[in-house]
PDB file of C-alpha atoms in Angstrom:
ATOM      1  CA  MET Z   1      64.011 -27.520  28.703  1.00  0.00           C
ATOM      2  CA  ASN Z   2      60.567 -27.837  30.694  1.00  0.00           C
ATOM      3  CA  TRP Z   3      58.791 -29.426  28.740  1.00  0.00           C
ATOM      4  CA  ARG Z   4      55.466 -29.187  31.080  1.00  0.00           C
ATOM      5  CA  LYS Z   5      56.535 -25.569  31.156  1.00  0.00           C
ATOM      6  CA  PHE Z   6      56.310 -25.131  27.586  1.00  0.00           C
ATOM      7  CA  THR Z   7      53.768 -26.789  27.402  1.00  0.00           C
ATOM      8  CA  LEU Z   8      51.416 -24.791  29.109  1.00  0.00           C
ATOM      9  CA  ILE Z   9      52.486 -21.790  28.046  1.00  0.00           C
ATOM     10  CA  ALA Z  10      52.330 -22.936  24.084  1.00  0.00           C
ATOM     11  CA  CYS Z  11      47.517 -23.752  25.422  1.00  0.00           C
ATOM     12  CA  ALA Z  12      48.157 -20.784  27.118  1.00  0.00           C
ATOM     13  CA  GLY Z  13      49.192 -18.875  23.700  1.00  0.00           C
ATOM     14  CA  SER Z  14      46.510 -20.922  22.084  1.00  0.00           C
ATOM     15  CA  LEU Z  15      43.759 -20.336  24.244  1.00  0.00           C
ATOM     16  CA  CYS Z  16      44.373 -16.140  24.096  1.00  0.00           C
ATOM     17  CA  LEU Z  17      44.254 -16.465  20.144  1.00  0.00           C
ATOM     18  CA  THR Z  18      40.827 -18.030  20.395  1.00  0.00           C
ATOM     19  CA  LEU Z  19      39.832 -15.701  22.757  1.00  0.00           C
ATOM     20  CA  SER Z  20      41.268 -12.806  20.890  1.00  0.00           C
ATOM     21  CA  THR Z  21      39.360 -14.356  17.435  1.00  0.00           C
ATOM     22  CA  TRP Z  22      35.964 -14.980  19.127  1.00  0.00           C
ATOM     23  CA  ALA Z  23      35.971 -11.253  20.338  1.00  0.00           C
ATOM     24  CA  ILE Z  24      36.818  -9.649  17.018  1.00  0.00           C
ATOM     25  CA  ASN Z  25      33.927 -12.096  15.828  1.00  0.00           C
ATOM     26  CA  VAL Z  26      31.584 -11.327  18.271  1.00  0.00           C
ATOM     27  CA  SER Z  27      32.565  -7.553  17.490  1.00  0.00           C
ATOM     28  CA  SER Z  28      32.552  -7.301  14.050  1.00  0.00           C
ATOM     29  CA  SER Z  29      28.521  -9.157  13.958  1.00  0.00           C
ATOM     30  CA  LYS Z  30      27.675  -7.165  16.719  1.00  0.00           C
ATOM     31  CA  PHE Z  31      28.101  -4.005  14.091  1.00  0.00           C
ATOM     32  CA  ALA Z  32      27.027  -6.030  11.071  1.00  0.00           C
ATOM     33  CA  LYS Z  33      23.995  -4.974   9.321  1.00  0.00           C
ATOM     34  CA  PRO Z  34      21.959  -7.817   9.095  1.00  0.00           C
ATOM     35  CA  GLN Z  35      21.099  -9.230   5.079  1.00  0.00           C
ATOM     36  CA  LEU Z  36      17.477  -9.778   4.658  1.00  0.00           C
ATOM     37  CA  ALA Z  37      15.948 -11.633   2.622  1.00  0.00           C
ATOM     38  CA  VAL Z  38      13.429  -9.790  -0.278  1.00  0.00           C
ATOM     39  CA  THR Z  39      10.547 -11.610  -1.264  1.00  0.00           C
ATOM     40  CA  GLN Z  40       9.262 -10.719  -4.526  1.00  0.00           C
ATOM     41  CA  LEU Z  41       6.304 -11.839  -5.633  1.00  0.00           C
ATOM     42  CA  SER Z  42       4.723 -13.335  -9.542  1.00  0.00           C
ATOM     43  CA  ILE Z  43       2.401 -11.879 -10.959  1.00  0.00           C
ATOM     44  CA  LYS Z  44      -0.307 -14.174  -9.971  1.00  0.00           C
ATOM     45  CA  GLN Z  45       1.096 -14.273  -6.231  1.00  0.00           C
ATOM     46  CA  LEU Z  46       0.496 -10.672  -6.401  1.00  0.00           C
ATOM     47  CA  GLU Z  47      -3.403 -10.976  -8.206  1.00  0.00           C
ATOM     48  CA  LYS Z  48      -4.144 -13.454  -5.356  1.00  0.00           C
ATOM     49  CA  GLN Z  49      -2.902 -11.225  -2.670  1.00  0.00           C
ATOM     50  CA  GLY Z  50      -4.894  -7.763  -3.976  1.00  0.00           C
ATOM     51  CA  GLN Z  51      -7.484  -9.628  -3.514  1.00  0.00           C
ATOM     52  CA  ALA Z  52      -7.419 -10.673  -1.176  1.00  0.00           C
ATOM     53  CA  ILE Z  53      -7.208  -7.254   0.503  1.00  0.00           C
ATOM     54  CA  THR Z  54      -9.112  -5.005  -1.919  1.00  0.00           C
ATOM     55  CA  VAL Z  55     -12.967  -5.046  -1.286  1.00  0.00           C
ATOM     56  CA  LYS Z  56     -16.162  -3.312  -3.073  1.00  0.00           C
ATOM     57  CA  VAL Z  57     -17.514  -0.470  -1.968  1.00  0.00           C
ATOM     58  CA  ILE Z  58     -20.708  -0.092  -2.256  1.00  0.00           C
ATOM     59  CA  SER Z  59     -24.424   2.449  -1.662  1.00  0.00           C
ATOM     60  CA  GLN Z  60     -26.979   1.883  -4.304  1.00  0.00           C
ATOM     61  CA  ASP Z  61     -25.091   1.030  -6.969  1.00  0.00           C
ATOM     62  CA  VAL Z  62     -20.918  -0.659  -6.893  1.00  0.00           C
ATOM     63  CA  LEU Z  63     -18.790   2.895  -5.938  1.00  0.00           C
ATOM     64  CA  GLY Z  64     -15.567   2.257  -6.613  1.00  0.00           C
ATOM     65  CA  SER Z  65     -12.915  -0.239  -4.518  1.00  0.00           C
ATOM     66  CA  GLY Z  66     -12.037  -0.252  -0.831  1.00  0.00           C
ATOM     67  CA  ILE Z  67      -8.210  -1.782   1.070  1.00  0.00           C
ATOM     68  CA  LEU Z  68      -8.899  -3.833   4.092  1.00  0.00           C
ATOM     69  CA  LEU Z  69      -6.436  -1.022   6.370  1.00  0.00           C
ATOM     70  CA  LYS Z  70      -6.491  -3.392   9.590  1.00  0.00           C
ATOM     71  CA  ARG Z  71      -9.184  -5.444  11.804  1.00  0.00           C
ATOM     72  CA  GLN Z  72      -8.854  -5.829  15.316  1.00  0.00           C
ATOM     73  CA  GLY Z  73     -11.650  -8.959  16.433  1.00  0.00           C
ATOM     74  CA  TYR Z  74     -13.836  -9.124  14.055  1.00  0.00           C
ATOM     75  CA  PHE Z  75     -14.373  -5.617  13.367  1.00  0.00           C
ATOM     76  CA  TYR Z  76     -12.280  -4.518   9.724  1.00  0.00           C
ATOM     77  CA  THR Z  77     -11.384  -1.056   9.286  1.00  0.00           C
ATOM     78  CA  VAL Z  78     -11.527  -0.046   4.738  1.00  0.00           C
ATOM     79  CA  LEU Z  79      -9.772   2.712   3.197  1.00  0.00           C
ATOM     80  CA  THR Z  80     -10.811   4.311   0.046  1.00  0.00           C
ATOM     81  CA  ASN Z  81     -10.966   7.329  -1.426  1.00  0.00           C
ATOM     82  CA  ALA Z  82     -13.385   9.876  -0.151  1.00  0.00           C
ATOM     83  CA  HIS Z  83     -14.822  10.975  -3.624  1.00  0.00           C
ATOM     84  CA  VAL Z  84     -16.397   6.897  -3.842  1.00  0.00           C
ATOM     85  CA  LEU Z  85     -18.415   7.568  -1.044  1.00  0.00           C
ATOM     86  CA  ARG Z  86     -19.313  11.065  -1.963  1.00  0.00           C
ATOM     87  CA  SER Z  87     -20.482  10.220  -5.550  1.00  0.00           C
ATOM     88  CA  GLN Z  88     -23.689   8.652  -3.948  1.00  0.00           C
ATOM     89  CA  ASN Z  89     -25.353   8.482  -0.068  1.00  0.00           C
ATOM     90  CA  PRO Z  90     -25.230   6.005   2.802  1.00  0.00           C
ATOM     91  CA  PRO Z  91     -26.140   3.908   4.062  1.00  0.00           C
ATOM     92  CA  TYR Z  92     -22.608   2.091   2.398  1.00  0.00           C
ATOM     93  CA  ARG Z  93     -21.764  -1.665   1.933  1.00  0.00           C
ATOM     94  CA  ILE Z  94     -18.359  -3.569   1.905  1.00  0.00           C
ATOM     95  CA  GLN Z  95     -18.621  -6.478  -0.400  1.00  0.00           C
ATOM     96  CA  THR Z  96     -15.506  -8.860   0.696  1.00  0.00           C
ATOM     97  CA  ASN Z  97     -13.635 -11.542  -2.023  1.00  0.00           C
ATOM     98  CA  ASP Z  98     -16.010 -14.624  -0.751  1.00  0.00           C
ATOM     99  CA  ASN Z  99     -18.684 -12.273  -2.176  1.00  0.00           C
ATOM    100  CA  ARG Z 100     -20.374 -11.907   1.141  1.00  0.00           C
ATOM    101  CA  ILE Z 101     -21.919  -8.280   1.749  1.00  0.00           C
ATOM    102  CA  TRP Z 102     -21.338  -6.241   4.789  1.00  0.00           C
ATOM    103  CA  VAL Z 103     -23.555  -3.341   6.449  1.00  0.00           C
ATOM    104  CA  ALA Z 104     -20.699  -0.600   6.334  1.00  0.00           C
ATOM    105  CA  ASP Z 105     -20.524   2.890   8.594  1.00  0.00           C
ATOM    106  CA  VAL Z 106     -17.995   5.190   8.529  1.00  0.00           C
ATOM    107  CA  PRO Z 107     -15.997   6.777  11.370  1.00  0.00           C
ATOM    108  CA  LYS Z 108     -16.482   9.675  12.665  1.00  0.00           C
ATOM    109  CA  THR Z 109     -13.369   9.762  14.680  1.00  0.00           C
ATOM    110  CA  ILE Z 110     -11.121  10.258  12.081  1.00  0.00           C
ATOM    111  CA  ARG Z 111     -10.788  13.043  10.297  1.00  0.00           C
ATOM    112  CA  PHE Z 112      -8.148  13.303   6.591  1.00  0.00           C
ATOM    113  CA  GLY Z 113      -8.473  16.407   6.066  1.00  0.00           C
ATOM    114  CA  GLN Z 114      -8.624  17.785   2.140  1.00  0.00           C
ATOM    115  CA  ASN Z 115      -7.053  14.177   1.213  1.00  0.00           C
ATOM    116  CA  ASP Z 116      -8.871  11.760  -1.009  1.00  0.00           C
ATOM    117  CA  LEU Z 117      -9.548   9.576   1.526  1.00  0.00           C
ATOM    118  CA  ALA Z 118     -12.417   8.470   3.523  1.00  0.00           C
ATOM    119  CA  LEU Z 119     -12.441   4.973   6.285  1.00  0.00           C
ATOM    120  CA  LEU Z 120     -15.693   2.272   5.913  1.00  0.00           C
ATOM    121  CA  GLN Z 121     -16.388   0.178   8.996  1.00  0.00           C
ATOM    122  CA  PHE Z 122     -17.555  -3.129   9.313  1.00  0.00           C
ATOM    123  CA  ARG Z 123     -18.550  -6.067  11.675  1.00  0.00           C
ATOM    124  CA  SER Z 124     -17.674 -10.072  10.033  1.00  0.00           C
ATOM    125  CA  THR Z 125     -19.599 -12.983  11.695  1.00  0.00           C
ATOM    126  CA  GLY Z 126     -16.750 -14.746  12.328  1.00  0.00           C
ATOM    127  CA  ILE Z 127     -15.230 -14.798   9.589  1.00  0.00           C
ATOM    128  CA  ILE Z 128     -11.057 -14.005   9.117  1.00  0.00           C
ATOM    129  CA  TYR Z 129     -10.006 -11.597   6.064  1.00  0.00           C
ATOM    130  CA  SER Z 130      -6.108 -10.584   5.347  1.00  0.00           C
ATOM    131  CA  VAL Z 131      -5.658  -7.070   5.191  1.00  0.00           C
ATOM    132  CA  ALA Z 132      -3.220  -4.995   3.858  1.00  0.00           C
ATOM    133  CA  SER Z 133       0.692  -4.856   4.282  1.00  0.00           C
ATOM    134  CA  PHE Z 134       2.435  -1.646   3.988  1.00  0.00           C
ATOM    135  CA  GLY Z 135       5.624  -1.242   2.321  1.00  0.00           C
ATOM    136  CA  SER Z 136       8.028   1.849   2.197  1.00  0.00           C
ATOM    137  CA  SER Z 137       7.736   5.258  -0.140  1.00  0.00           C
ATOM    138  CA  PRO Z 138       8.449   3.698  -4.153  1.00  0.00           C
ATOM    139  CA  THR Z 139      10.547   5.963  -5.932  1.00  0.00           C
ATOM    140  CA  VAL Z 140      11.063   7.168  -9.902  1.00  0.00           C
ATOM    141  CA  GLY Z 141      11.111   3.623 -11.075  1.00  0.00           C
ATOM    142  CA  ASP Z 142       9.914   1.620  -9.653  1.00  0.00           C
ATOM    143  CA  GLU Z 143       7.473  -1.570 -10.140  1.00  0.00           C
ATOM    144  CA  VAL Z 144       3.602  -0.505  -8.996  1.00  0.00           C
ATOM    145  CA  PHE Z 145       0.910  -2.859  -9.053  1.00  0.00           C
ATOM    146  CA  ALA Z 146      -2.698  -0.870  -9.486  1.00  0.00           C
ATOM    147  CA  GLY Z 147      -5.677  -2.967  -8.314  1.00  0.00           C
ATOM    148  CA  GLY Z 148      -9.363  -2.881  -7.688  1.00  0.00           C
ATOM    149  CA  PHE Z 149     -12.559  -3.280  -9.542  1.00  0.00           C
ATOM    150  CA  PRO Z 150     -13.583  -1.849 -12.753  1.00  0.00           C
ATOM    151  CA  SER Z 151     -16.921  -0.481 -13.093  1.00  0.00           C
ATOM    152  CA  GLN Z 152     -16.316  -1.177 -16.849  1.00  0.00           C
ATOM    153  CA  GLU Z 153     -16.276  -4.931 -15.617  1.00  0.00           C
ATOM    154  CA  GLU Z 154     -20.685  -4.739 -14.040  1.00  0.00           C
ATOM    155  CA  GLU Z 155     -21.532  -3.040 -17.551  1.00  0.00           C
ATOM    156  CA  THR Z 156     -20.637  -5.984 -19.343  1.00  0.00           C
ATOM    157  CA  GLY Z 157     -21.521  -8.441 -17.061  1.00  0.00           C
ATOM    158  CA  LYS Z 158     -18.029  -9.885 -16.124  1.00  0.00           C
ATOM    159  CA  LYS Z 159     -17.143  -9.705 -12.877  1.00  0.00           C
ATOM    160  CA  GLY Z 160     -13.680  -9.669 -11.148  1.00  0.00           C
ATOM    161  CA  PHE Z 161     -10.178  -8.110  -9.429  1.00  0.00           C
ATOM    162  CA  ALA Z 162      -8.252  -6.084 -12.032  1.00  0.00           C
ATOM    163  CA  LEU Z 163      -4.325  -5.565 -12.169  1.00  0.00           C
ATOM    164  CA  THR Z 164      -2.331  -3.731 -14.359  1.00  0.00           C
ATOM    165  CA  THR Z 165       1.689  -3.344 -14.025  1.00  0.00           C
ATOM    166  CA  GLY Z 166       3.226  -0.249 -14.353  1.00  0.00           C
ATOM    167  CA  LYS Z 167       6.289   2.023 -12.705  1.00  0.00           C
ATOM    168  CA  ILE Z 168       6.683   5.110 -10.851  1.00  0.00           C
ATOM    169  CA  SER Z 169       7.342   8.283 -13.347  1.00  0.00           C
ATOM    170  CA  LEU Z 170       6.707  11.086 -11.633  1.00  0.00           C
ATOM    171  CA  ARG Z 171       7.122  11.773  -7.494  1.00  0.00           C
ATOM    172  CA  LEU Z 172       6.177  15.207  -6.463  1.00  0.00           C
ATOM    173  CA  HIS Z 173       8.223  17.126  -4.122  1.00  0.00           C
ATOM    174  CA  LYS Z 174       4.310  18.627  -2.890  1.00  0.00           C
ATOM    175  CA  ALA Z 175       1.422  17.179  -3.441  1.00  0.00           C
ATOM    176  CA  LEU Z 176      -0.904  18.257  -5.892  1.00  0.00           C
ATOM    177  CA  GLU Z 177      -5.332  18.709  -3.802  1.00  0.00           C
ATOM    178  CA  GLY Z 178      -6.483  15.487  -2.367  1.00  0.00           C
ATOM    179  CA  GLY Z 179      -3.070  14.211  -1.434  1.00  0.00           C
ATOM    180  CA  TYR Z 180      -1.893  12.961  -5.169  1.00  0.00           C
ATOM    181  CA  GLN Z 181       1.731  12.899  -4.487  1.00  0.00           C
ATOM    182  CA  PHE Z 182       2.910   9.530  -6.829  1.00  0.00           C
ATOM    183  CA  GLY Z 183       2.359   9.915 -10.795  1.00  0.00           C
ATOM    184  CA  TYR Z 184       2.622   5.665 -12.613  1.00  0.00           C
ATOM    185  CA  THR Z 185       2.320   4.606 -16.187  1.00  0.00           C
ATOM    186  CA  ASN Z 186      -0.665   1.818 -15.083  1.00  0.00           C
ATOM    187  CA  ASP Z 187      -4.558   1.786 -16.085  1.00  0.00           C
ATOM    188  CA  ILE Z 188      -6.662   2.804 -13.771  1.00  0.00           C
ATOM    189  CA  GLU Z 189     -10.740   3.036 -14.693  1.00  0.00           C
ATOM    190  CA  LYS Z 190     -13.237   3.789 -13.388  1.00  0.00           C
ATOM    191  CA  GLY Z 191     -14.550   1.397  -9.933  1.00  0.00           C
ATOM    192  CA  MET Z 192     -10.688   1.372  -9.636  1.00  0.00           C
ATOM    193  CA  SER Z 193     -10.582   4.277  -7.093  1.00  0.00           C
ATOM    194  CA  GLY Z 194      -9.740   3.340  -3.414  1.00  0.00           C
ATOM    195  CA  GLY Z 195      -7.926   0.859  -4.660  1.00  0.00           C
ATOM    196  CA  PRO Z 196      -4.619  -0.397  -3.436  1.00  0.00           C
ATOM    197  CA  LEU Z 197      -1.428   0.693  -5.389  1.00  0.00           C
ATOM    198  CA  LEU Z 198       1.272  -2.234  -4.250  1.00  0.00           C
ATOM    199  CA  ASN Z 199       4.861  -2.833  -4.538  1.00  0.00           C
ATOM    200  CA  ARG Z 200       6.766  -6.144  -5.809  1.00  0.00           C
ATOM    201  CA  ARG Z 201       6.178  -7.356  -2.298  1.00  0.00           C
ATOM    202  CA  GLY Z 202       2.782  -7.335  -2.038  1.00  0.00           C
ATOM    203  CA  GLU Z 203       2.888  -3.798  -0.060  1.00  0.00           C
ATOM    204  CA  VAL Z 204       0.748  -0.889  -0.428  1.00  0.00           C
ATOM    205  CA  VAL Z 205       2.273   2.134  -0.999  1.00  0.00           C
ATOM    206  CA  GLY Z 206      -0.709   3.669  -2.537  1.00  0.00           C
ATOM    207  CA  VAL Z 207      -4.168   4.529  -2.193  1.00  0.00           C
ATOM    208  CA  ASN Z 208      -5.677   4.645  -6.356  1.00  0.00           C
ATOM    209  CA  GLY Z 209      -7.509   7.724  -7.280  1.00  0.00           C
ATOM    210  CA  MET Z 210      -6.553   9.972 -10.285  1.00  0.00           C
ATOM    211  CA  HIS Z 211      -6.686   7.823 -13.594  1.00  0.00           C
ATOM    212  CA  ALA Z 212      -4.801   9.669 -17.029  1.00  0.00           C
ATOM    213  CA  TYR Z 213      -6.530  11.799 -19.185  1.00  0.00           C
ATOM    214  CA  PRO Z 214      -9.183  13.380 -17.312  1.00  0.00           C
ATOM    215  CA  LEU Z 215     -12.342  14.442 -19.661  1.00  0.00           C
ATOM    216  CA  TRP Z 216     -11.005  18.156 -18.360  1.00  0.00           C
ATOM    217  CA  ASP Z 217      -7.997  19.868 -18.900  1.00  0.00           C
ATOM    218  CA  ALA Z 218      -8.666  21.570 -15.531  1.00  0.00           C
ATOM    219  CA  PRO Z 219      -5.169  23.224 -14.457  1.00  0.00           C
ATOM    220  CA  SER Z 220      -2.349  21.164 -12.260  1.00  0.00           C
ATOM    221  CA  VAL Z 221      -3.391  22.449  -8.668  1.00  0.00           C
ATOM    222  CA  PHE Z 222      -1.689  21.861  -5.519  1.00  0.00           C
ATOM    223  CA  VAL Z 223      -2.102  21.462  -1.727  1.00  0.00           C
ATOM    224  CA  ASP Z 224      -0.517  25.508  -1.495  1.00  0.00           C
ATOM    225  CA  GLY Z 225      -3.202  26.706  -3.950  1.00  0.00           C
ATOM    226  CA  SER Z 226      -0.082  26.840  -6.662  1.00  0.00           C
ATOM    227  CA  GLU Z 227      -0.396  25.566  -9.703  1.00  0.00           C
ATOM    228  CA  ALA Z 228       1.913  23.093 -11.866  1.00  0.00           C
ATOM    229  CA  ASP Z 229       3.949  25.463 -15.093  1.00  0.00           C
ATOM    230  CA  ALA Z 230       2.145  24.349 -17.892  1.00  0.00           C
ATOM    231  CA  ALA Z 231       5.168  21.331 -18.907  1.00  0.00           C
ATOM    232  CA  LEU Z 232       4.595  19.846 -15.668  1.00  0.00           C
ATOM    233  CA  HIS Z 233       0.728  20.088 -16.240  1.00  0.00           C
ATOM    234  CA  ASN Z 234       1.541  18.310 -18.897  1.00  0.00           C
ATOM    235  CA  LYS Z 235       3.104  14.847 -17.340  1.00  0.00           C
ATOM    236  CA  ILE Z 236       0.318  14.838 -14.307  1.00  0.00           C
ATOM    237  CA  THR Z 237      -2.215  14.530 -17.319  1.00  0.00           C
ATOM    238  CA  HIS Z 238      -0.705  11.540 -18.545  1.00  0.00           C
ATOM    239  CA  LEU Z 239      -0.253   9.462 -15.171  1.00  0.00           C
ATOM    240  CA  SER Z 240      -2.074   8.085 -12.616  1.00  0.00           C
ATOM    241  CA  TRP Z 241      -2.105   9.316  -9.499  1.00  0.00           C
ATOM    242  CA  ALA Z 242      -2.011   7.649  -5.891  1.00  0.00           C
ATOM    243  CA  VAL Z 243      -2.052   8.857  -2.418  1.00  0.00           C
ATOM    244  CA  PRO Z 244       0.883   7.728  -0.193  1.00  0.00           C
ATOM    245  CA  ILE Z 245      -0.179   5.214   2.008  1.00  0.00           C
ATOM    246  CA  GLU Z 246       3.139   6.758   4.598  1.00  0.00           C
ATOM    247  CA  THR Z 247      -0.673   9.741   4.300  1.00  0.00           C
ATOM    248  CA  VAL Z 248      -2.576   7.164   5.991  1.00  0.00           C
ATOM    249  CA  ILE Z 249      -0.641   6.574   8.742  1.00  0.00           C
ATOM    250  CA  LYS Z 250       0.611   9.579   9.554  1.00  0.00           C
ATOM    251  CA  LEU Z 251      -2.899  10.754  10.253  1.00  0.00           C
ATOM    252  CA  ILE Z 252      -4.309   7.252  11.881  1.00  0.00           C
ATOM    253  CA  GLY Z 253      -1.353   5.293  13.129  1.00  0.00           C
ATOM    254  CA  ASP Z 254      -0.374   1.771  12.077  1.00  0.00           C
TER     255      ASP Z 254
END
């Protein structure tokens, strides 16, 4: 037997087998979905994240809360509820989490239609603030965290950011008037309107705006003018409500 020839054939076969195995591995990895780690924050971390991106909206008094939506240089855009700004006339001011107060303007270029949303803009003097990151739309049963500055704190002399825990209990196929579509079990108080609704990763998924058990039992009206039936209306009034952040992104872009 020609041992040199046999050795050459064996080596060539081994090389082919190695190349075939490598090709299979490359082909498989090409189509494999990456396994991304999902980082869930502790309550303490969520409070820190929420407080960093949440501001007070002020006119003559504290009107409500807002979310630091984006930054361009030292110019910041704040997202809040339209009803927060309607409660008092301009000029408006923004108080950031370092207790600095900035004069704010209402941009004229963005229109939210009938959605209970509004924007303010201010310029800082060289100070960099954290801005919100956005999360995917939550589903029923998802844990959520509602943040903001309850106005009761002003009356009692207490100051501070509040974060309440709960879960998505109702998601409507069509939004209520004002664009409200997520109903959740978290308590929100007066002053928390315009604050963020966060997921467990600290991402904004909605804008707080309506608390449970309203003083007046008005019908629950959808954006198309139709009314919820009695059973659904009863569920709606037992929950707090947010406008999805996806509505904001669609209207102004991310």
